[in-house]
XYZ file of C-alpha atoms in Angstrom:
672
model
C 21.745 1.942 -11.315
C 21.840 -1.735 -10.379
C 23.219 -2.608 -6.998
C 26.741 -4.363 -6.801
C 26.928 -8.156 -6.937
C 27.831 -10.036 -3.693
C 31.639 -10.211 -2.792
C 33.295 -12.722 -4.780
C 36.055 -13.271 -2.398
C 33.595 -13.763 0.405
C 31.813 -16.377 -1.696
C 34.966 -18.233 -2.479
C 36.259 -18.125 0.959
C 32.946 -19.634 2.137
C 33.307 -22.404 -0.455
C 36.927 -23.117 0.702
C 35.923 -23.098 4.302
C 33.179 -25.691 3.806
C 35.665 -28.446 3.008
C 38.536 -29.908 4.777
C 41.598 -31.574 3.215
C 40.159 -34.861 3.191
C 37.272 -33.625 0.946
C 34.673 -34.068 3.620
C 32.145 -31.181 4.098
C 32.352 -29.181 7.334
C 29.413 -27.490 9.125
C 29.411 -23.692 8.157
C 28.904 -21.605 11.252
C 28.938 -18.174 9.554
C 25.485 -16.809 9.179
C 24.131 -15.612 5.953
C 24.258 -11.810 5.570
C 23.241 -8.978 3.196
C 26.786 -9.154 1.707
C 26.160 -12.737 0.455
C 23.110 -11.764 -1.769
C 22.559 -9.191 -4.646
C 21.357 -5.901 -3.582
C 18.204 -4.321 -4.931
C 18.589 -1.914 -7.796
C 17.922 1.724 -6.893
C 15.063 2.113 -9.333
C 13.419 -0.824 -7.746
C 13.434 0.365 -4.104
C 10.096 0.843 -2.670
C 10.608 4.530 -1.809
C 11.632 5.416 -5.265
C 8.510 3.464 -6.736
C 6.211 5.207 -4.222
C 7.599 8.558 -5.395
C 7.040 7.657 -9.065
C 3.475 6.478 -8.320
C 2.573 9.706 -6.526
C 4.168 11.923 -9.180
C 2.203 10.088 -11.750
C -0.948 10.078 -9.817
C -0.627 13.843 -9.238
C 0.235 14.819 -12.823
C -2.670 12.680 -14.428
C -5.211 13.928 -11.667
C -4.188 17.558 -12.262
C -3.976 17.205 -16.147
C -7.641 16.095 -16.588
C -10.449 16.265 -14.131
C -12.058 13.505 -16.034
C -9.420 11.205 -15.463
C -10.192 10.111 -11.903
C -11.020 6.973 -10.191
C -10.468 3.756 -12.213
C -9.069 5.474 -15.283
C -6.584 7.627 -13.386
C -5.401 4.510 -11.394
C -4.806 2.392 -14.713
C -2.875 5.407 -16.311
C -0.769 5.388 -13.242
C -0.072 1.902 -13.437
C 0.821 2.262 -17.179
C 3.220 5.070 -16.431
C 5.144 2.868 -13.896
C 4.947 -0.385 -15.961
C 5.671 1.090 -19.539
C 9.469 1.052 -19.591
C 9.727 -2.553 -18.919
C 6.399 -3.947 -20.233
C 6.971 -2.657 -23.759
C 10.237 -4.491 -24.048
C 8.261 -7.653 -22.552
C 5.697 -7.197 -25.406
C 8.456 -7.115 -28.062
C 9.824 -10.420 -26.887
C 6.144 -11.831 -26.743
C 5.690 -10.838 -30.200
C 9.000 -12.739 -31.132
C 7.720 -15.761 -29.204
C 4.278 -15.741 -30.998
C 5.943 -15.463 -34.527
C 8.209 -18.444 -33.581
C 5.167 -20.631 -32.241
C 3.125 -19.926 -35.445
C 6.063 -20.639 -37.779
C 7.047 -23.886 -36.319
C 4.298 -25.783 -37.820
C 5.067 -24.299 -41.139
C 8.762 -25.552 -40.789
C 7.647 -28.903 -40.079
C 5.344 -29.022 -42.917
C 8.479 -28.122 -45.247
C 10.338 -31.150 -43.619
C 7.415 -33.650 -44.173
C 6.897 -32.299 -47.732
C 10.644 -32.821 -48.474
C 10.343 -36.544 -47.307
C 7.196 -37.025 -49.316
C 8.719 -35.700 -52.526
C 12.176 -37.069 -52.117
C 11.690 -40.497 -50.447
C 14.773 -42.181 -51.687
C 17.166 -39.416 -51.334
C 19.367 -38.453 -48.395
C 17.967 -36.115 -46.043
C 21.228 -34.540 -44.913
C 21.780 -32.537 -47.926
C 18.306 -31.009 -48.468
C 16.967 -31.189 -44.983
C 19.918 -29.962 -42.811
C 19.135 -26.246 -43.433
C 15.549 -26.811 -42.372
C 16.623 -28.704 -39.258
C 19.051 -25.830 -38.318
C 16.253 -23.241 -38.830
C 13.877 -25.452 -36.614
C 16.664 -25.475 -34.062
C 17.238 -21.574 -34.183
C 13.540 -20.913 -33.994
C 13.201 -23.219 -30.982
C 16.097 -21.611 -29.405
C 14.771 -18.084 -29.945
C 11.347 -19.134 -28.778
C 13.010 -20.403 -25.429
C 15.005 -17.397 -24.923
C 12.194 -14.960 -25.852
C 9.665 -16.737 -23.588
C 12.118 -16.491 -20.519
C 13.180 -13.011 -21.321
C 9.404 -12.061 -21.651
C 8.695 -13.677 -18.339
C 11.493 -11.952 -16.455
C 10.513 -8.537 -17.838
C 6.778 -9.314 -16.944
C 7.778 -10.462 -13.429
C 9.942 -7.367 -12.972
C 6.853 -5.285 -14.178
C 4.638 -7.026 -11.800
C 6.911 -6.668 -8.810
C 7.290 -2.955 -9.696
C 3.577 -2.463 -9.612
C 3.070 -4.348 -6.352
C 5.864 -2.649 -4.511
C 4.759 0.753 -5.660
C 1.004 0.301 -4.738
C 1.879 -1.356 -1.340
C 4.307 1.325 -0.405
C 1.770 4.142 -1.683
C -0.971 2.501 0.357
C 1.149 2.500 3.619
C 1.767 6.215 3.098
C -1.640 7.084 2.154
C -3.406 5.355 5.078
C -1.306 7.355 7.456
C -2.187 10.783 5.873
C -5.964 10.021 5.552
C -8.357 12.659 7.129
C -11.132 11.714 9.371
C -13.435 11.782 6.378
C -11.191 9.739 4.324
C -11.075 7.059 6.986
C -14.854 6.774 7.250
C -15.797 3.295 6.437
C -12.429 1.954 6.128
C -11.489 -0.935 8.166
C -8.430 -2.793 9.169
C -9.463 -5.920 7.175
C -9.947 -3.973 3.923
C -6.496 -2.403 4.240
C -4.920 -5.856 4.820
C -6.698 -7.321 1.792
C -5.752 -4.397 -0.349
C -1.971 -4.858 0.563
C -1.997 -8.615 0.773
C -4.363 -9.800 -1.821
C -5.223 -7.118 -4.232
C -1.518 -6.313 -4.821
C -0.797 -9.801 -5.696
C -3.724 -9.802 -8.169
C -1.873 -6.692 -9.939
C 1.272 -8.701 -9.942
C -0.588 -11.638 -11.731
C -2.143 -9.450 -14.152
C 1.155 -8.046 -15.026
C 2.600 -11.378 -15.363
C 0.210 -12.454 -17.831
C -1.038 -9.092 -19.480
C 0.895 -9.613 -22.859
C -1.175 -12.756 -23.486
C -4.264 -10.438 -23.720
C -3.148 -9.337 -27.204
C -0.683 -12.324 -28.161
C -3.449 -14.901 -27.655
C -6.040 -13.236 -30.038
C -3.212 -12.594 -32.520
C -2.103 -16.317 -32.412
C -5.640 -17.477 -32.886
C -6.219 -15.320 -35.910
C -3.090 -16.289 -37.638
C -3.201 -19.910 -36.900
C -7.158 -19.816 -38.039
C -5.811 -18.438 -41.519
C -3.261 -21.038 -41.821
C -5.693 -23.826 -40.959
C -8.056 -22.595 -43.649
C -5.167 -22.538 -46.137
C -4.184 -26.282 -45.125
C -7.583 -27.863 -44.776
C -9.786 -25.384 -46.695
C -13.275 -24.664 -45.601
C -13.584 -27.868 -43.497
C -11.181 -26.322 -40.890
C -13.819 -23.420 -40.332
C -16.038 -26.247 -38.530
C -13.410 -26.920 -36.001
C -12.479 -23.251 -35.550
C -16.136 -22.209 -35.104
C -16.515 -25.195 -32.533
C -13.517 -23.902 -30.418
C -15.091 -20.366 -30.502
C -18.420 -21.605 -29.585
C -16.897 -22.626 -26.165
C -15.889 -19.056 -25.426
C -19.304 -17.657 -24.668
C -20.006 -20.485 -22.225
C -16.436 -20.123 -20.579
C -17.054 -16.291 -20.256
C -20.547 -17.025 -18.687
C -18.953 -19.357 -16.058
C -16.035 -16.964 -15.344
C -18.515 -14.137 -14.845
C -20.494 -16.298 -12.323
C -17.177 -17.138 -10.630
C -16.178 -13.536 -10.344
C -19.670 -12.954 -8.554
C -18.949 -15.571 -6.192
C -15.431 -14.149 -5.621
C -17.007 -10.799 -4.747
C -19.106 -12.390 -2.121
C -16.079 -14.400 -0.635
C -13.922 -11.198 -0.616
C -16.496 -9.392 1.372
C -16.782 -12.264 4.020
C -12.780 -12.490 3.944
C -12.792 -8.828 4.801
C -15.185 -9.335 7.773
C -13.090 -12.365 8.897
C -9.862 -10.493 8.801
C -11.556 -7.423 10.590
C -12.948 -9.707 13.363
C -9.529 -11.354 13.754
C -7.865 -7.994 13.919
C -10.198 -6.897 16.445
C -9.685 -9.982 18.597
C -5.897 -9.515 18.503
C -5.952 -5.855 19.240
C -8.245 -6.295 22.186
C -6.815 -9.459 23.581
C -6.770 -8.093 27.057
C -10.253 -7.176 26.944
C -11.049 -10.675 25.558
C -8.967 -12.418 28.190
C -10.511 -10.439 31.089
C -14.030 -11.081 30.014
C -13.651 -14.645 28.709
C -14.650 -13.652 25.227
C -12.283 -15.823 23.448
C -14.987 -18.381 22.692
C -17.464 -15.904 21.136
C -14.668 -14.551 19.032
C -13.657 -17.829 17.833
C -17.183 -18.800 17.030
C -17.666 -15.601 15.108
C -14.463 -16.151 13.188
C -15.288 -19.873 12.378
C -18.809 -18.843 11.294
C -17.293 -16.350 8.810
C -14.656 -18.925 7.761
C -17.356 -21.495 7.010
C -19.082 -18.939 4.753
C -15.962 -18.022 2.909
C -15.288 -21.782 2.423
C -18.616 -22.391 1.060
C -18.233 -19.529 -1.502
C -14.714 -20.938 -2.247
C -16.085 -24.345 -2.955
C -18.475 -22.881 -5.354
C -15.912 -20.873 -6.930
C -13.747 -23.828 -7.497
C -16.427 -25.895 -9.187
C -16.830 -23.232 -11.717
C -13.093 -22.928 -12.134
C -12.896 -26.701 -12.755
C -15.696 -26.453 -15.280
C -13.654 -23.688 -17.088
C -10.488 -25.738 -17.078
C -12.495 -28.954 -18.325
C -14.034 -26.860 -21.246
C -10.673 -25.263 -22.386
C -8.959 -28.636 -22.501
C -11.676 -30.546 -24.507
C -12.382 -27.763 -26.868
C -9.162 -28.363 -29.198
C -9.706 -32.080 -29.290
C -13.221 -31.827 -30.382
C -12.417 -29.036 -32.902
C -9.584 -31.115 -34.530
C -11.770 -34.187 -34.767
C -14.747 -32.291 -36.476
C -12.195 -30.647 -38.932
C -10.704 -33.838 -40.015
C -14.144 -35.761 -40.467
C -15.508 -32.927 -42.477
C -12.376 -32.561 -44.553
C -12.641 -36.552 -45.622
C -16.393 -36.710 -46.078
C -16.739 -33.388 -48.180
C -14.630 -34.860 -51.014
C -13.531 -38.215 -51.896
C -10.356 -36.927 -53.378
C -9.427 -35.447 -49.948
C -6.533 -37.553 -48.468
C -5.193 -36.950 -45.127
C -1.320 -37.081 -46.073
C 1.422 -37.008 -43.359
C 2.354 -33.469 -44.201
C -1.260 -32.170 -44.185
C -2.352 -34.228 -41.012
C 0.640 -33.427 -38.870
C 0.733 -29.797 -39.954
C -2.889 -29.484 -39.004
C -2.264 -31.289 -35.692
C 0.664 -28.675 -35.028
C -1.645 -25.843 -36.027
C -4.398 -27.064 -33.655
C -1.764 -27.569 -30.889
C -0.745 -23.939 -31.519
C -4.309 -22.925 -31.400
C -4.872 -24.863 -28.245
C -2.833 -22.767 -25.868
C -4.545 -19.347 -26.681
C -7.903 -20.685 -26.457
C -7.236 -22.777 -23.339
C -5.476 -19.849 -21.703
C -8.117 -17.365 -22.751
C -10.531 -18.544 -19.927
C -7.849 -18.284 -17.433
C -6.604 -15.076 -18.495
C -10.329 -13.543 -18.462
C -10.562 -14.762 -14.939
C -7.197 -13.119 -14.006
C -8.182 -9.879 -15.958
C -11.461 -9.817 -14.020
C -9.692 -10.107 -10.667
C -7.058 -7.614 -11.670
C -9.619 -5.173 -12.779
C -11.557 -5.604 -9.403
C -8.303 -5.047 -7.588
C -7.761 -1.820 -9.620
C -11.218 -0.588 -8.620
C -10.679 -1.172 -4.972
C -7.363 0.620 -5.121
C -8.826 3.537 -6.968
C -11.408 4.080 -4.420
C -8.907 3.887 -1.785
C -6.520 6.363 -3.245
C -9.382 8.785 -4.018
C -10.221 9.051 -0.256
C -9.452 12.401 1.234
C -5.921 12.728 2.468
C -3.700 15.445 4.066
C -0.563 16.635 1.980
C 2.005 19.332 2.376
C 1.643 22.574 0.500
C 4.554 24.329 -1.134
C 5.309 26.455 1.797
C 5.936 23.485 4.179
C 2.471 23.506 5.906
C -0.359 21.112 5.666
C -3.459 21.184 3.632
C -6.295 18.700 2.854
C -6.554 17.116 -0.654
C -9.402 14.972 -1.759
C -7.214 13.242 -4.226
C -4.566 12.158 -2.000
C -1.785 13.239 -4.123
C 1.713 12.595 -2.531
C 5.215 12.121 -3.613
C 5.627 8.961 -1.586
C 8.761 10.278 0.107
C 7.187 13.075 2.363
C 6.535 13.071 6.011
C 2.847 14.469 6.294
C 2.436 16.779 9.123
C -0.611 14.979 10.438
C -1.469 12.335 12.813
C -4.433 10.130 13.972
C -6.349 10.745 17.160
C -4.440 8.080 18.989
C -0.995 8.818 17.794
C 1.638 11.180 18.715
C 4.159 11.266 15.887
C 7.111 13.616 15.691
C 7.472 14.756 12.169
C 10.735 16.227 10.979
C 11.371 17.796 7.537
C 14.832 18.968 8.241
C 13.841 22.789 8.062
C 15.060 25.287 10.564
C 13.475 28.613 11.049
C 15.147 31.847 11.806
C 14.459 33.530 15.167
C 12.732 36.814 13.642
C 10.646 35.135 10.923
C 7.059 35.322 10.642
C 4.724 33.280 12.997
C 4.999 29.616 12.576
C 1.277 29.124 13.195
C -0.987 31.723 11.708
C -4.553 30.733 11.854
C -7.858 32.768 11.124
C -10.379 30.270 10.165
C -13.102 27.706 11.168
C -13.052 23.956 11.397
C -15.772 21.532 10.816
C -16.165 17.866 11.806
C -18.453 15.753 9.768
C -20.553 16.847 6.579
C -24.131 17.897 7.312
C -25.122 17.260 3.739
C -23.853 13.547 3.529
C -24.045 12.418 7.172
C -26.600 14.808 8.565
C -24.306 15.485 11.631
C -21.524 18.102 11.961
C -19.675 20.176 14.726
C -18.158 23.529 13.927
C -15.596 25.631 15.724
C -15.594 29.152 14.538
C -13.937 32.447 15.296
C -10.251 30.751 15.614
C -7.587 33.657 15.710
C -3.973 32.244 16.593
C -0.498 33.635 15.887
C 2.272 31.495 17.456
C 5.838 32.598 17.026
C 8.880 30.452 17.915
C 9.512 30.435 21.631
C 5.828 31.306 22.476
C 3.378 28.968 24.498
C -0.401 29.305 23.765
C -2.891 27.430 25.893
C -6.332 26.381 24.635
C -8.870 25.841 27.526
C -12.626 25.463 27.798
C -15.138 22.988 29.078
C -15.541 19.440 27.971
C -17.011 19.079 24.477
C -16.271 22.783 23.642
C -14.145 21.963 20.646
C -10.510 22.026 21.691
C -9.369 18.729 20.126
C -11.158 19.855 16.979
C -8.826 22.792 16.769
C -5.869 20.534 17.542
C -7.079 18.330 14.616
C -7.193 21.225 12.414
C -3.709 22.360 13.273
C -2.077 19.056 12.548
C -4.113 18.955 9.209
C -6.459 16.197 9.970
C -9.521 18.636 9.375
C -9.467 21.092 6.234
C -9.837 24.644 7.144
C -12.600 26.730 6.007
C -10.998 29.424 3.724
C -14.007 30.559 1.986
C -14.651 33.541 4.205
C -12.859 36.748 3.369
C -9.384 37.410 5.340
C -9.467 33.644 6.320
C -6.004 32.168 6.422
C -4.177 28.874 7.647
C -0.606 28.241 7.732
C 1.491 25.807 10.012
C 5.004 26.025 8.933
C 8.012 23.851 9.554
C 7.730 20.520 11.163
C 5.170 19.268 13.722
C 5.317 17.168 16.638
C 1.953 16.039 18.158
C 1.009 14.178 21.371
C -2.624 13.093 21.869
C -4.821 12.444 24.809
C -4.379 8.680 24.338
C -0.629 8.249 24.109
C 0.630 6.270 21.255
C 3.300 3.421 22.481
C 5.346 1.275 20.285
C 5.775 -2.519 21.245
C 9.590 -1.628 21.635
C 11.885 -0.448 24.371
C 11.575 2.692 26.132
C 14.453 4.207 24.297
C 13.110 3.412 20.922
C 9.809 4.910 21.850
C 11.511 8.313 22.726
C 13.952 8.451 20.065
C 11.276 7.274 17.429
C 13.833 6.613 14.671
C 16.020 9.583 15.416
C 19.797 9.286 16.260
C 20.762 9.347 19.907
C 22.063 12.485 21.241
C 23.162 11.300 25.040
C 23.013 14.743 26.380
C 19.662 15.707 24.926
C 18.291 12.335 25.785
C 19.299 12.730 29.461
C 17.712 16.350 29.534
C 14.424 14.889 28.095
C 14.325 12.030 30.723
C 14.887 14.717 33.531
C 12.483 17.238 32.139
C 9.626 14.566 31.809
C 10.323 13.074 35.274
C 11.078 9.682 33.579
C 14.618 9.409 35.003
C 13.535 7.676 38.096
C 11.084 5.456 36.378
C 13.773 4.403 34.033
C 16.165 3.540 36.809
C 13.541 1.464 38.535
C 13.278 -0.667 35.342
C 15.159 -3.956 35.425
C 16.859 -3.227 32.137
C 16.738 0.700 32.175
C 15.682 2.361 29.034
C 16.171 -0.957 27.248
C 13.136 -2.499 28.946
C 10.604 -3.720 26.370
C 7.145 -2.034 26.582
C 4.209 -4.315 26.033
C 1.658 -3.995 23.382
C -0.019 -0.677 23.626
C 1.956 0.099 26.894
C 0.299 -2.448 28.996
C 3.542 -2.599 31.320
C 3.255 1.188 31.969
C 0.847 3.294 34.038
C -1.264 5.907 32.514
C 1.079 8.698 33.831
C 4.208 6.966 32.442
C 2.631 6.597 28.982
C 1.687 10.241 28.877
C 5.280 11.282 30.003
C 6.741 8.829 27.366
C 4.470 10.790 24.791
C 5.831 14.160 26.191
C 9.364 12.797 25.941
C 9.052 11.804 22.426
C 7.783 15.320 21.320
C 10.398 16.949 23.545
C 13.394 14.822 22.078
C 12.318 15.586 18.436
C 13.642 18.916 16.944
C 10.401 19.916 15.324
C 9.507 23.577 14.893
C 5.920 23.309 16.211
C 4.606 21.137 19.066
C 0.984 20.443 19.648
C -0.104 18.874 22.788
C -3.644 17.769 23.444
C -4.320 17.625 27.258
C -1.178 15.562 28.017
C -1.015 16.705 31.542
C -4.339 15.552 32.602
C -2.938 11.932 33.258
C -0.296 13.384 35.712
C -0.666 14.066 39.403
C -0.520 17.800 40.587
C 3.150 17.523 41.680
C 4.467 15.733 38.617
C 2.499 18.091 36.364
C 3.933 21.121 37.867
C 7.264 19.679 37.573
C 7.073 18.696 34.056
C 5.650 22.087 33.039
C 8.321 23.970 34.723
C 11.119 21.895 33.289
C 9.604 21.845 29.730
C 7.980 25.163 29.341
C 9.017 27.604 31.924
C 12.127 26.642 33.968
C 12.025 28.672 37.271
C 14.909 31.044 37.703
C 16.640 30.027 34.461
C 14.801 32.153 31.776
C 13.386 30.411 28.669
C 15.815 27.716 28.317
C 13.342 24.704 28.440
C 13.386 22.111 25.929
C 10.262 23.809 24.299
C 11.606 27.247 24.644
C 12.761 27.496 21.063
C 9.571 25.994 19.356
C 6.046 27.267 18.972
C 3.940 25.326 21.400
C 0.074 24.834 21.596
C -1.231 23.244 24.646
C -4.562 22.107 25.304
C -5.225 21.771 29.246
C -7.597 22.002 31.968
C -5.049 23.154 34.471
C -6.014 26.685 34.997
C -3.350 27.522 37.493
C -0.665 27.502 34.674
C -2.452 30.055 32.628
C -0.643 33.031 34.250
C 2.506 31.697 33.005
C 1.778 31.384 29.341
C 2.044 33.892 26.548
C -1.625 33.772 25.186
C -4.748 31.984 26.136
C -7.585 30.853 23.972
C -10.906 30.136 25.446
C -13.357 28.007 23.504
C -16.891 27.504 24.450
C -19.727 25.735 22.613
C -17.923 25.556 19.361
C -16.812 29.222 19.334
C -13.578 30.943 20.286
C -14.627 33.419 22.928
C -11.542 35.050 24.130
C -7.847 35.176 22.773
C -5.306 37.117 24.632
C -2.872 37.436 27.608
C -3.726 36.681 31.238
C -4.000 40.494 31.910
C -6.384 40.766 29.154
C -8.495 38.011 30.543
C -9.295 39.906 33.768
C -11.291 42.586 31.612
C -13.166 39.914 29.575
C -16.760 39.921 30.629
C -18.991 37.932 27.967
C -22.665 38.294 28.056
C -23.603 34.836 27.167
C -23.909 32.471 30.201
C -21.973 29.691 28.738
C -19.133 31.886 27.499
C -19.002 33.601 30.883
C -18.932 30.235 32.575
C -15.973 29.216 30.432
C -14.045 32.411 31.135
C -14.794 31.990 34.883
């Protein structure tokens, strides 16, 4: 439903307080707040629109395999826009009827004056005048109502695709991110979404303009006879020329969009690597490269505007030329043809009514081309492979990228450690939270010619268990981690293969993800503050002393990418975020490597295995998978997984490891 209006009493109080008793205005010191403006209707909020987008996308994609790509995306947009756009189309039909009937009503007034020159106009003409007034009023109301509904549809489409794009880019698999740059994503959200808005804004003209052109052309033929065909043909002869110019303009626009993507990507790279650029004095090179791309973009823009100016010139001149040719032919064809006031002004009105659809047709074709190009880019983006949740609460890979827009995907990128919570809680005696017997492959040997496969993975991790993955560098440990968090699709083609990661997942990567926010905000990551748990987390991750040394404590702002923190502090901040979250599964990718020996031992004992206190660490009620090179901790974990050369060579307890004697030299070295 609609949101409530702003408080009337607050508005009146503000109005009264802005004037004193002498009538002079006083300065208003009260700030504008959300209570002073209208709220957003629930059905127009971005999360609801994104949910509707993904629901329609999933239904259309699953209903017909042929409905993919551009066609599927257009059908999704139609599902979102249909409730308001059909009403806008009805009002546009009313507006078109009013605009076409106005010249006929004027003709009746002029004929009345010609047939009864000496009589009073009041008795006979007053009904016509009232009808003209009513038609004009209806035309104005209908036009504004159509504009409002079209704008509302455009805002709906823009909000839906922007929200869905933000969610989709966070759930892309490594294969889905291939070839995707920050500049392309920025242009999708900032530019292409606006093109969809503009297309929805003027979309009803795509049928109302041709309809008006046909009806007005018929009326001109009735009024001027065959002579009007000359003017009509002259106007329509301009259309192929306008279309050719628009087609050339679209070609130039595609080239400009490519250069714009490169410019935005270069600018983003410079801003993200500002520290690198400053330390190496690369600012000048970055600026020169950006200005070079900008010059190319401006060159394409200048050519595009020349074509646009030619289009506008032709669309403005064509009605004038057409009406002049029609009048000339009408007079010269027959000596008895006389341009009376009623015939002349009616024809001029009809040509004026024909002028708008033809004038706007060139602009509409350009907008339609831009909108369709934006739809094509969006369809390619949403067809990228993404990770979605399955019905059991686990994760899976889906090439269509279907999603409901409100989910929290149990996945993360290589440089992010994102706690994800879906609000579910597991019972202590339930099945393993992680049950994996599969292979993971990075890359596609058929397309890229390069791939890396980790095979023989067998893992069953229950709540309260700690499993460690160890092995030499490049063995495939991080590949297993990426598979567990859903970034790599499991190979379920082999018999007895299975893959299940239940509940919510927290992930901490080798490269800690740090927000440009306070220490507390980085740890809470949007969760409410639990003071007791927060204090336990700081103590367990050895951050309490660091926070105490900061000038503003945990309210200290951390610079971009954690530039104000050391490597060990960033790693412990990442661990603190995972520890504070109440997820069921915790996946840690070699987070202890950035810590010194003493700190690493203290963190391990407080988080995983508190000495002398049993299993009451912060991770004692979760299923934990830890990738590490610290072999001195292995005798204190529940199960060890050893990976060598892309193959799982051992899976068992520390006691079982003593009896493991592989024959392969690389595997034996990994076990040793």
